[in-house]
Short mmCIF file of C-alpha atoms and ligand atoms in Angstrom, two decimals:
data_model
loop_
_atom_site.label_atom_id
_atom_site.label_comp_id
_atom_site.label_asym_id
_atom_site.label_seq_id
_atom_site.Cartn_x
_atom_site.Cartn_y
_atom_site.Cartn_z
CA MET B 110 0.00 0.00 0.00
CA SER B 111 1.59 3.19 -1.12
CA GLU B 112 1.43 6.10 1.26
CA GLU B 113 2.70 8.63 -1.21
CA LYS B 114 0.75 11.86 -1.56
CA THR B 115 -0.91 12.63 -4.82
CA VAL B 116 -4.00 14.43 -3.70
CA THR B 117 -6.16 15.36 -6.63
CA ALA B 118 -8.08 18.51 -7.49
CA GLU B 119 -8.41 21.55 -5.26
CA LYS B 120 -11.41 20.01 -3.51
CA GLY B 121 -8.99 17.71 -1.71
CA GLY B 122 -8.91 13.97 -1.47
CA PHE B 123 -7.57 10.98 0.38
CA GLY B 124 -3.79 10.86 0.46
CA SER B 125 -3.43 7.10 0.56
CA ARG B 126 -5.20 3.87 -0.25
CA LEU B 127 -5.24 2.89 3.40
CA GLY B 128 -6.74 6.26 4.33
CA PHE B 129 -9.55 5.77 1.84
CA ILE B 130 -10.27 2.23 2.98
CA LEU B 131 -10.33 3.16 6.65
CA ALA B 132 -12.53 6.21 6.07
CA ALA B 133 -15.00 4.23 3.96
CA ALA B 134 -14.94 1.38 6.46
CA GLY B 135 -15.49 3.99 9.16
CA SER B 136 -18.66 5.02 7.42
CA ALA B 137 -19.80 1.46 6.97
CA VAL B 138 -19.00 0.36 10.51
CA GLY B 139 -21.59 2.01 12.69
CA LEU B 140 -24.50 1.45 14.99
CA GLY B 141 -25.89 -1.00 12.45
CA ASN B 142 -22.96 -3.38 12.91
CA ILE B 143 -22.83 -3.28 16.66
CA TRP B 144 -26.44 -2.86 17.58
CA ARG B 145 -28.56 -4.35 14.83
CA PHE B 146 -26.52 -7.12 13.25
CA PRO B 147 -26.14 -9.28 16.40
CA TYR B 148 -29.84 -9.09 17.10
CA LEU B 149 -30.77 -10.06 13.54
CA ALA B 150 -28.29 -12.92 13.50
CA ALA B 151 -29.75 -14.30 16.73
CA LYS B 152 -33.31 -13.89 15.49
CA TYR B 153 -32.87 -15.40 12.04
CA GLY B 154 -31.17 -18.67 12.81
CA GLY B 155 -27.59 -17.79 13.85
CA GLY B 156 -25.10 -19.44 11.49
CA ILE B 157 -27.56 -19.63 8.64
CA PHE B 158 -28.06 -15.87 8.80
CA LEU B 159 -24.31 -15.36 8.90
CA LEU B 160 -23.89 -17.54 5.84
CA VAL B 161 -26.62 -15.78 3.85
CA TYR B 162 -25.21 -12.42 4.90
CA LEU B 163 -21.73 -13.40 3.78
CA ILE B 164 -22.89 -14.60 0.38
CA LEU B 165 -24.87 -11.41 -0.15
CA THR B 166 -21.90 -9.27 0.90
CA VAL B 167 -19.57 -10.64 -1.75
CA THR B 168 -22.20 -10.46 -4.50
CA PHE B 169 -24.97 -7.94 -3.95
CA GLY B 170 -23.08 -5.62 -1.57
CA PHE B 171 -19.96 -5.81 -3.70
CA ALA B 172 -21.83 -4.79 -6.86
CA LEU B 173 -23.62 -1.85 -5.28
CA MET B 174 -20.54 -0.53 -3.53
CA THR B 175 -18.36 -0.87 -6.63
CA THR B 176 -21.00 1.02 -8.59
CA GLU B 177 -21.13 3.92 -6.15
CA ILE B 178 -17.39 4.27 -5.64
CA GLY B 179 -16.89 3.89 -9.40
CA ILE B 180 -19.42 6.63 -10.17
CA GLY B 181 -17.78 8.89 -7.60
CA ARG B 182 -14.24 8.42 -8.80
CA LYS B 183 -15.11 8.60 -12.48
CA THR B 184 -17.16 11.80 -12.26
CA GLY B 185 -15.16 13.34 -9.40
CA LYS B 186 -18.37 14.95 -8.21
CA SER B 187 -20.67 14.97 -5.24
CA VAL B 188 -23.83 12.91 -5.51
CA ILE B 189 -26.04 15.47 -7.28
CA GLY B 190 -23.37 16.47 -9.79
CA ALA B 191 -22.40 12.84 -10.33
CA TYR B 192 -25.84 11.58 -11.32
CA SER B 193 -26.61 14.54 -13.58
CA SER B 194 -23.27 14.24 -15.33
CA ILE B 195 -23.99 10.60 -16.17
CA ASN B 196 -27.40 11.50 -17.61
CA LYS B 197 -29.09 14.82 -17.13
CA HIS B 198 -32.52 13.21 -16.86
CA PHE B 199 -31.29 11.52 -13.72
CA ALA B 200 -30.64 14.74 -11.82
CA PRO B 201 -33.72 14.14 -9.62
CA LEU B 202 -32.14 10.84 -8.55
CA GLY B 203 -29.16 12.83 -7.29
CA TRP B 204 -31.44 15.09 -5.29
CA LEU B 205 -33.30 12.11 -3.84
CA ALA B 206 -30.02 10.45 -2.85
CA ALA B 207 -28.80 13.75 -1.38
CA ALA B 208 -31.92 14.07 0.74
CA VAL B 209 -31.14 10.79 2.53
CA PRO B 210 -28.07 11.98 4.51
CA VAL B 211 -29.85 15.26 5.20
CA ILE B 212 -32.60 13.29 6.90
CA ILE B 213 -30.38 10.70 8.60
CA LEU B 214 -27.59 12.95 9.94
CA PRO B 215 -29.70 14.77 12.59
CA TYR B 216 -31.25 11.70 14.16
CA TYR B 217 -28.05 9.66 13.87
CA CYS B 218 -26.37 12.38 15.93
CA VAL B 219 -29.19 12.24 18.49
CA ILE B 220 -28.49 8.53 18.99
CA GLY B 221 -24.76 9.32 18.95
CA GLY B 222 -25.48 11.67 21.85
CA TRP B 223 -27.16 8.84 23.78
CA VAL B 224 -24.06 6.73 23.26
CA LEU B 225 -21.83 9.57 24.49
CA LYS B 226 -23.98 9.87 27.60
CA TYR B 227 -23.52 6.17 28.38
CA MET B 228 -19.82 6.36 27.65
CA THR B 229 -19.54 9.28 30.08
CA ALA B 230 -21.55 7.38 32.69
CA PHE B 231 -19.24 4.36 32.45
CA ILE B 232 -16.04 6.44 32.36
CA THR B 233 -17.05 8.35 35.48
CA GLY B 234 -17.82 5.10 37.28
CA ASN B 235 -21.61 5.50 37.16
CA GLY B 236 -22.21 2.70 34.71
CA THR B 237 -24.04 0.63 37.28
CA ALA B 238 -26.64 3.39 37.64
CA ALA B 239 -27.61 2.64 34.04
CA ALA B 240 -28.47 -0.94 34.95
CA GLY B 241 -31.90 -1.86 36.25
CA ASP B 242 -35.38 -1.85 34.85
CA GLY B 243 -34.79 0.76 32.19
CA SER B 244 -35.90 3.77 34.16
CA TYR B 245 -32.41 5.29 33.81
CA PHE B 246 -32.82 5.31 30.05
CA SER B 247 -36.41 6.51 29.99
CA ASN B 248 -35.57 9.26 32.47
CA PHE B 249 -32.63 10.30 30.36
CA ILE B 250 -34.45 10.57 27.04
CA GLY B 251 -37.67 11.70 28.71
CA HIS B 252 -36.19 15.05 29.71
CA ALA B 253 -34.90 17.14 26.83
CA ALA B 254 -32.02 18.96 28.57
CA GLN B 255 -29.39 16.21 28.75
CA PRO B 256 -30.11 14.58 25.38
CA THR B 257 -29.85 18.05 23.84
CA ILE B 258 -26.44 18.68 25.40
CA PHE B 259 -25.02 15.32 24.32
CA PHE B 260 -26.58 15.70 20.87
CA CYS B 261 -24.87 19.12 20.47
CA ILE B 262 -21.53 17.68 21.62
CA PHE B 263 -21.83 14.84 19.10
CA VAL B 264 -22.65 17.25 16.25
CA ALA B 265 -19.75 19.50 17.29
CA LEU B 266 -17.27 16.59 17.29
CA THR B 267 -18.47 15.50 13.86
CA ALA B 268 -18.25 19.04 12.49
CA LEU B 269 -14.77 19.57 13.87
CA VAL B 270 -13.41 16.66 11.86
CA VAL B 271 -15.30 17.58 8.69
CA MET B 272 -14.12 21.21 8.90
CA LEU B 273 -10.51 20.05 8.89
CA GLY B 274 -11.04 18.57 5.43
CA VAL B 275 -10.77 15.20 3.75
CA ASP B 276 -7.12 14.37 4.26
CA LYS B 277 -6.33 16.43 7.35
CA GLY B 278 -9.60 15.66 9.11
CA ILE B 279 -11.46 12.56 7.96
CA GLU B 280 -8.47 10.53 6.81
CA ARG B 281 -6.30 11.34 9.81
CA VAL B 282 -9.05 10.64 12.32
CA SER B 283 -10.09 7.38 10.61
CA LYS B 284 -6.51 6.13 10.63
CA VAL B 285 -6.48 6.41 14.41
CA MET B 286 -10.06 5.56 15.29
CA MET B 287 -10.55 2.48 13.14
CA PRO B 288 -7.53 0.54 14.44
CA VAL B 289 -8.48 1.48 18.02
CA LEU B 290 -12.02 0.27 17.34
CA PHE B 291 -10.73 -3.02 15.99
CA VAL B 292 -8.45 -3.63 18.94
CA LEU B 293 -11.25 -2.82 21.38
CA ILE B 294 -13.73 -5.14 19.73
CA ILE B 295 -11.26 -8.02 19.67
CA GLY B 296 -10.28 -7.41 23.29
CA ILE B 297 -13.86 -7.30 24.57
CA GLY B 298 -14.73 -10.30 22.40
CA ILE B 299 -11.98 -12.43 23.91
CA TYR B 300 -12.97 -11.41 27.41
CA THR B 301 -16.68 -12.18 27.00
CA LEU B 302 -15.91 -15.60 25.58
CA THR B 303 -14.07 -16.50 28.78
CA LEU B 304 -17.19 -15.90 30.89
CA PRO B 305 -18.78 -19.06 32.25
CA GLY B 306 -21.62 -20.18 30.00
CA ALA B 307 -20.49 -18.00 27.10
CA ILE B 308 -19.71 -20.99 24.91
CA ASP B 309 -23.41 -21.96 24.78
CA GLY B 310 -24.15 -18.46 23.56
CA LEU B 311 -21.36 -18.74 21.01
CA ILE B 312 -22.80 -22.00 19.71
CA TYR B 313 -26.24 -20.42 19.50
CA TYR B 314 -24.69 -17.58 17.50
CA VAL B 315 -22.70 -19.54 14.95
CA LYS B 316 -24.53 -22.86 14.65
CA PRO B 317 -26.91 -22.81 11.70
CA ASP B 318 -30.50 -23.41 12.69
CA PHE B 319 -31.93 -24.52 9.35
CA SER B 320 -35.45 -24.59 10.70
CA ALA B 321 -35.23 -20.83 11.22
CA PHE B 322 -34.39 -20.30 7.57
CA SER B 323 -37.02 -18.71 5.37
CA ILE B 324 -37.24 -16.04 2.74
CA LYS B 325 -37.40 -13.59 5.65
CA THR B 326 -33.83 -14.53 6.56
CA VAL B 327 -32.70 -13.44 3.12
CA ILE B 328 -34.74 -10.24 3.15
CA ALA B 329 -33.52 -9.30 6.62
CA ALA B 330 -29.90 -9.99 5.64
CA MET B 331 -30.30 -7.95 2.47
CA GLY B 332 -31.78 -4.95 4.27
CA GLN B 333 -29.10 -5.08 6.94
CA LEU B 334 -26.29 -5.34 4.42
CA PHE B 335 -27.56 -2.43 2.44
CA TYR B 336 -27.71 -0.19 5.50
CA SER B 337 -24.47 -1.48 6.92
CA MET B 338 -22.47 -0.65 3.82
CA SER B 339 -23.79 2.94 3.80
CA LEU B 340 -25.23 2.49 0.33
CA ALA B 341 -27.77 4.57 -1.61
CA MET B 342 -27.21 7.86 0.13
CA GLY B 343 -24.38 9.35 -1.81
CA ILE B 344 -21.72 8.56 0.80
CA MET B 345 -19.74 6.11 -1.27
CA ILE B 346 -20.07 8.36 -4.33
CA THR B 347 -18.64 11.25 -2.30
CA TYR B 348 -15.81 9.19 -0.83
CA GLY B 349 -15.17 7.67 -4.26
CA SER B 350 -14.74 11.17 -5.67
CA TYR B 351 -11.87 11.67 -3.23
CA MET B 352 -10.19 8.38 -4.08
CA ARG B 353 -6.88 8.40 -5.92
CA LYS B 354 -6.92 7.21 -9.51
CA GLU B 355 -3.91 4.97 -8.94
CA ASP B 356 -5.54 2.85 -6.24
CA HIS B 357 -7.25 -0.38 -7.17
CA LEU B 358 -10.98 0.01 -6.83
CA GLU B 359 -12.04 -3.61 -6.73
CA GLY B 360 -9.46 -4.52 -4.11
CA SER B 361 -10.43 -1.54 -1.98
CA VAL B 362 -14.10 -2.52 -2.07
CA ARG B 363 -13.16 -6.04 -0.98
CA ASN B 364 -11.18 -4.61 1.94
CA ILE B 365 -14.06 -2.41 3.07
CA GLU B 366 -16.41 -5.41 2.91
CA ILE B 367 -14.07 -7.50 5.03
CA PHE B 368 -13.70 -4.79 7.63
CA ASP B 369 -17.43 -4.13 7.84
CA THR B 370 -18.37 -7.80 8.05
CA ALA B 371 -15.62 -8.62 10.54
CA VAL B 372 -16.76 -5.89 12.92
CA ALA B 373 -20.39 -6.99 12.63
CA PHE B 374 -19.42 -10.60 13.30
CA LEU B 375 -17.24 -9.66 16.27
CA ALA B 376 -19.98 -7.44 17.72
CA GLY B 377 -22.24 -10.48 17.66
CA LEU B 378 -19.52 -12.47 19.34
CA ILE B 379 -19.63 -10.01 22.21
CA ILE B 380 -23.33 -9.37 22.47
CA VAL B 381 -24.95 -12.75 21.85
CA PRO B 382 -22.87 -14.81 24.35
CA SER B 383 -22.82 -12.11 27.03
CA VAL B 384 -26.57 -11.55 26.89
CA PHE B 385 -26.97 -15.32 26.87
CA VAL B 386 -24.95 -15.69 30.05
CA PHE B 387 -26.83 -12.88 31.69
CA SER B 388 -30.28 -14.11 30.76
CA GLY B 389 -29.54 -17.74 31.57
CA GLY B 390 -29.84 -18.80 27.93
CA ASP B 391 -33.00 -16.88 27.09
CA ALA B 392 -32.59 -15.75 23.48
CA SER B 393 -35.53 -13.37 23.67
CA ALA B 394 -33.35 -11.10 25.82
CA LEU B 395 -31.69 -10.18 22.55
CA ASN B 396 -34.57 -7.98 21.52
CA ALA B 397 -34.05 -5.15 19.09
CA GLY B 398 -34.44 -1.47 19.56
CA PRO B 399 -32.92 0.89 22.07
CA SER B 400 -33.50 -1.50 24.95
CA LEU B 401 -30.75 -3.91 23.86
CA MET B 402 -27.97 -1.34 23.91
CA PHE B 403 -29.24 1.04 26.56
CA ILE B 404 -30.98 -1.27 29.03
CA THR B 405 -29.99 -4.92 28.54
CA LEU B 406 -26.26 -4.38 27.99
CA PRO B 407 -25.71 -2.10 31.01
CA ASN B 408 -27.32 -4.88 33.06
CA VAL B 409 -25.04 -7.43 31.45
CA PHE B 410 -21.96 -5.31 32.27
CA GLU B 411 -23.18 -4.76 35.80
CA SER B 412 -23.42 -8.50 36.33
CA MET B 413 -19.95 -9.35 35.02
CA VAL B 414 -16.60 -9.21 36.77
CA GLY B 415 -14.79 -6.14 35.47
CA GLY B 416 -18.04 -4.92 33.96
CA GLN B 417 -17.18 -1.29 34.55
CA ILE B 418 -14.07 -1.58 32.38
CA VAL B 419 -15.76 -3.72 29.75
CA GLY B 420 -18.73 -1.34 29.67
CA THR B 421 -16.44 1.66 29.28
CA ALA B 422 -14.51 -0.02 26.48
CA PHE B 423 -17.75 -1.02 24.81
CA PHE B 424 -19.28 2.45 24.81
CA VAL B 425 -15.99 4.01 23.64
CA LEU B 426 -16.12 1.50 20.80
CA VAL B 427 -19.70 2.38 19.89
CA SER B 428 -18.93 6.11 20.08
CA LEU B 429 -16.04 5.73 17.65
CA ALA B 430 -18.15 3.67 15.28
CA ALA B 431 -21.00 6.18 15.38
CA LEU B 432 -18.69 9.15 14.96
CA THR B 433 -16.95 7.90 11.82
CA SER B 434 -20.39 7.20 10.31
CA SER B 435 -21.78 10.63 11.15
CA ILE B 436 -18.62 12.20 9.71
CA SER B 437 -19.36 10.50 6.39
CA LEU B 438 -22.95 11.70 6.47
CA MET B 439 -21.94 15.29 7.16
CA GLU B 440 -19.16 15.22 4.57
CA THR B 441 -21.66 14.07 1.93
CA VAL B 442 -23.95 17.03 2.63
CA VAL B 443 -21.05 19.49 2.86
CA SER B 444 -19.63 18.29 -0.46
CA ILE B 445 -22.96 18.98 -2.13
CA ILE B 446 -23.18 22.49 -0.71
CA THR B 447 -19.62 23.42 -1.62
CA GLU B 448 -20.03 22.09 -5.15
CA LYS B 449 -23.55 23.27 -5.91
CA PHE B 450 -23.47 26.66 -4.26
CA GLY B 451 -19.77 27.49 -4.37
CA ILE B 452 -19.66 27.95 -0.60
CA LYS B 453 -16.37 27.20 1.17
CA ARG B 454 -16.00 24.15 3.43
CA ILE B 455 -16.20 25.85 6.83
CA PRO B 456 -19.28 28.01 6.18
CA ALA B 457 -20.91 25.04 4.42
CA CYS B 458 -20.21 22.98 7.50
CA LEU B 459 -21.74 25.61 9.75
CA ILE B 460 -24.90 25.63 7.64
CA VAL B 461 -25.17 21.85 7.95
CA VAL B 462 -24.60 22.07 11.70
CA GLY B 463 -27.35 24.69 12.05
CA VAL B 464 -29.89 22.70 10.06
CA SER B 465 -28.96 19.43 11.79
CA LEU B 466 -29.39 20.98 15.21
CA LEU B 467 -32.82 22.29 14.30
CA VAL B 468 -34.05 19.08 12.70
CA GLY B 469 -32.41 16.87 15.33
CA MET B 470 -34.27 18.71 18.06
CA LEU B 471 -37.47 17.23 16.66
CA SER B 472 -36.11 13.78 17.45
CA VAL B 473 -34.94 14.87 20.91
CA LEU B 474 -38.29 16.44 21.72
CA GLY B 475 -40.16 13.52 20.21
CA TYR B 476 -39.08 11.43 23.20
CA SER B 477 -39.64 14.15 25.79
CA ASN B 478 -41.74 17.31 25.68
CA TRP B 479 -43.58 16.40 22.48
CA SER B 480 -43.89 12.69 23.03
CA GLU B 481 -47.57 12.75 22.16
CA VAL B 482 -46.85 14.13 18.67
CA THR B 483 -46.61 11.42 16.03
CA ILE B 484 -46.45 11.28 12.22
CA PHE B 485 -48.44 8.35 10.79
CA GLY B 486 -48.13 6.77 14.21
CA TYR B 487 -44.34 7.14 14.35
CA GLN B 488 -42.30 9.28 16.67
CA PHE B 489 -40.10 11.76 14.80
CA LEU B 490 -36.93 9.69 15.04
CA ASP B 491 -38.65 6.49 13.92
CA PHE B 492 -40.41 8.31 11.13
CA PHE B 493 -37.14 9.74 9.73
CA ASP B 494 -35.58 6.32 10.05
CA PHE B 495 -38.44 4.56 8.28
CA VAL B 496 -38.75 6.98 5.36
CA SER B 497 -35.01 7.08 4.65
CA ASN B 498 -34.14 3.42 5.12
CA ASN B 499 -37.22 1.67 3.93
CA ILE B 500 -38.40 3.88 1.13
CA MET B 501 -35.87 6.37 -0.19
CA MET B 502 -32.74 4.21 -0.09
CA PRO B 503 -34.18 1.19 -1.93
CA ILE B 504 -35.56 3.54 -4.59
CA VAL B 505 -32.18 5.25 -5.03
CA ALA B 506 -30.38 1.91 -5.31
CA LEU B 507 -32.97 0.50 -7.72
CA VAL B 508 -32.85 3.49 -10.06
CA THR B 509 -29.04 3.58 -9.85
CA CYS B 510 -28.93 -0.03 -11.05
CA VAL B 511 -31.26 0.79 -13.92
CA LEU B 512 -29.15 3.81 -14.83
CA ILE B 513 -25.85 1.92 -14.78
CA GLY B 514 -27.18 -1.42 -16.01
CA PHE B 515 -29.26 -0.25 -18.96
CA ILE B 516 -28.76 3.43 -19.75
CA ALA B 517 -25.13 4.34 -19.12
CA LYS B 518 -24.26 0.60 -19.36
CA THR B 519 -22.10 -1.31 -16.92
CA LYS B 520 -19.02 -0.46 -19.00
CA PHE B 521 -19.23 2.98 -17.43
CA VAL B 522 -18.19 1.55 -14.08
CA GLU B 523 -16.15 -1.37 -15.45
CA ASP B 524 -13.81 1.01 -17.27
CA GLU B 525 -13.25 2.93 -14.07
CA VAL B 526 -12.41 -0.25 -12.16
CA GLU B 527 -10.01 -1.25 -14.92
CA VAL B 528 -8.12 2.04 -14.86
CA ASN B 529 -5.42 0.34 -12.86
CA GLY B 530 -5.75 -3.38 -13.13
CA PRO B 531 -8.04 -6.19 -14.18
CA PHE B 532 -11.65 -6.38 -12.96
CA LYS B 533 -11.69 -9.92 -11.65
CA SER B 534 -15.39 -10.13 -10.87
CA LYS B 535 -16.61 -8.36 -13.99
CA VAL B 536 -19.12 -10.96 -15.08
CA LEU B 537 -20.52 -11.26 -11.57
CA TYR B 538 -20.71 -7.49 -11.39
CA ARG B 539 -22.62 -7.20 -14.65
CA VAL B 540 -25.17 -9.85 -13.78
CA MET B 541 -25.66 -8.37 -10.33
CA VAL B 542 -26.20 -4.78 -11.39
CA LYS B 543 -28.43 -5.56 -14.34
CA TYR B 544 -30.62 -8.31 -12.97
CA ILE B 545 -30.16 -9.46 -9.40
CA CYS B 546 -29.69 -6.16 -7.56
CA PRO B 547 -32.78 -4.48 -9.05
CA ILE B 548 -34.87 -7.51 -8.08
CA CYS B 549 -33.38 -7.49 -4.57
CA MET B 550 -34.17 -3.80 -4.22
CA LEU B 551 -37.75 -4.34 -5.31
CA VAL B 552 -38.07 -7.11 -2.76
CA ILE B 553 -36.68 -4.89 0.01
CA LEU B 554 -38.98 -2.04 -0.96
CA PHE B 555 -42.00 -4.30 -1.17
CA SER B 556 -41.28 -6.09 2.07
CA SER B 557 -40.66 -2.93 4.04
CA LEU B 558 -43.87 -1.39 2.77
CA PHE B 559 -46.17 -4.35 3.06
CA MET B 560 -44.65 -6.87 5.38
CA LYS B 561 -43.68 -6.63 8.96
CA LEU B 562 -40.52 -8.65 9.45
N1 LIG A 242 -23.36 1.99 7.89
C1 LIG A 242 -23.73 2.47 9.15
C2 LIG A 242 -23.97 1.36 10.15
O1 LIG A 242 -23.76 0.23 9.91
C3 LIG A 242 -24.99 3.19 9.12
C4 LIG A 242 -24.99 4.44 8.44
C5 LIG A 242 -26.09 4.77 7.82
C6 LIG A 242 -23.91 5.26 8.44
C7 LIG A 242 -26.14 5.92 7.21
C8 LIG A 242 -23.96 6.41 7.83
C9 LIG A 242 -25.06 6.71 7.21
O2 LIG A 242 -24.37 1.67 11.23
#
């Protein structure tokens, strides 16, 4: 891996292949890996879910990520500019994709604030206060003051890195945070596996339960993968536009996939066995939603020897994962503003901060002062989450596949991959983008609209 500096255009870019991979992996590795993946794996048959997920990663995920990074590097533009330069009739697709990070960033930072609060509690030795029946958590989010403060701190941390720029901010921070994250997750993983009873949990996690396999397993794995790889929201297009021409695209995508999947797998290795030990083998303790991370896990840490240290390490880990993801969200929006409106990075960043604070307050208040206000029966945060993940993102990915598969033709991306080496999985790529991915996206869209998984 060459570390030499050949940063492109004046808009800046990643200075090394490793920097790009770690920044993109930083975006991919987030709350989805640590919070959602373990729960889904436990629910959908353990090993069989892992297997399905792995197969989808190297086929479906690979094709979509290669497409986005390829589009970004080839056009050198932010998401709106990129889509309209491929085909001007597809400009609305760029706007739709751009709207996704605008919607996600504020509420992602609200949840990031919750994580910071728990990290602070564990660091200051108050982690045990968070254990119990869940009243600590409901008290915390039920009063707007503290969630607002932690939300603002999380936004400020994100903005600080983005303001420093792609190579001096994002790349530098990712090169430190991602290795630390990896070491932490391995360390906690090893420790939890030494707990008495953990091996039963491990077996439950990795042993395929074929009777739990159904089409739902595949749909759940597909939806998770899609979210986990930060696809269909312009992030990978933006990061691709900062990637050096001399770095191998296909190899980089493979590395990002490995990193993302390894972290998800290791998170499961921590969460499934430790919750198993704590609950005496009751798998239903692995329920989804905020309660797993903010109620069940503090109880698990409280019950284990050295739980204060493990809990601290765990919430530092989650904070790092969430921060590198929110950085990628903010960078995507900032890149659009600087390119579209000719505004410089720092003022553009301040605009994004202002808007995110305003919109994010809806999510904060949705759990406290305005908890009776709902949109179509959803609280603000859940509504933003539903619309972006279940509706907008599958549409963006579907139309992108149609654009690249049939209008611009897959050669558009293939040529970009081949700029510096052979495209080993070209045939797979072509079949995926033209036929399989669009069908998968339709299935995700359909299932999230009409089926409750
Ligand atoms: N990929 C991130 C995860 O796994 C989620 C994410 C979504 C990050 C949207 C950024 C933007 O948690």
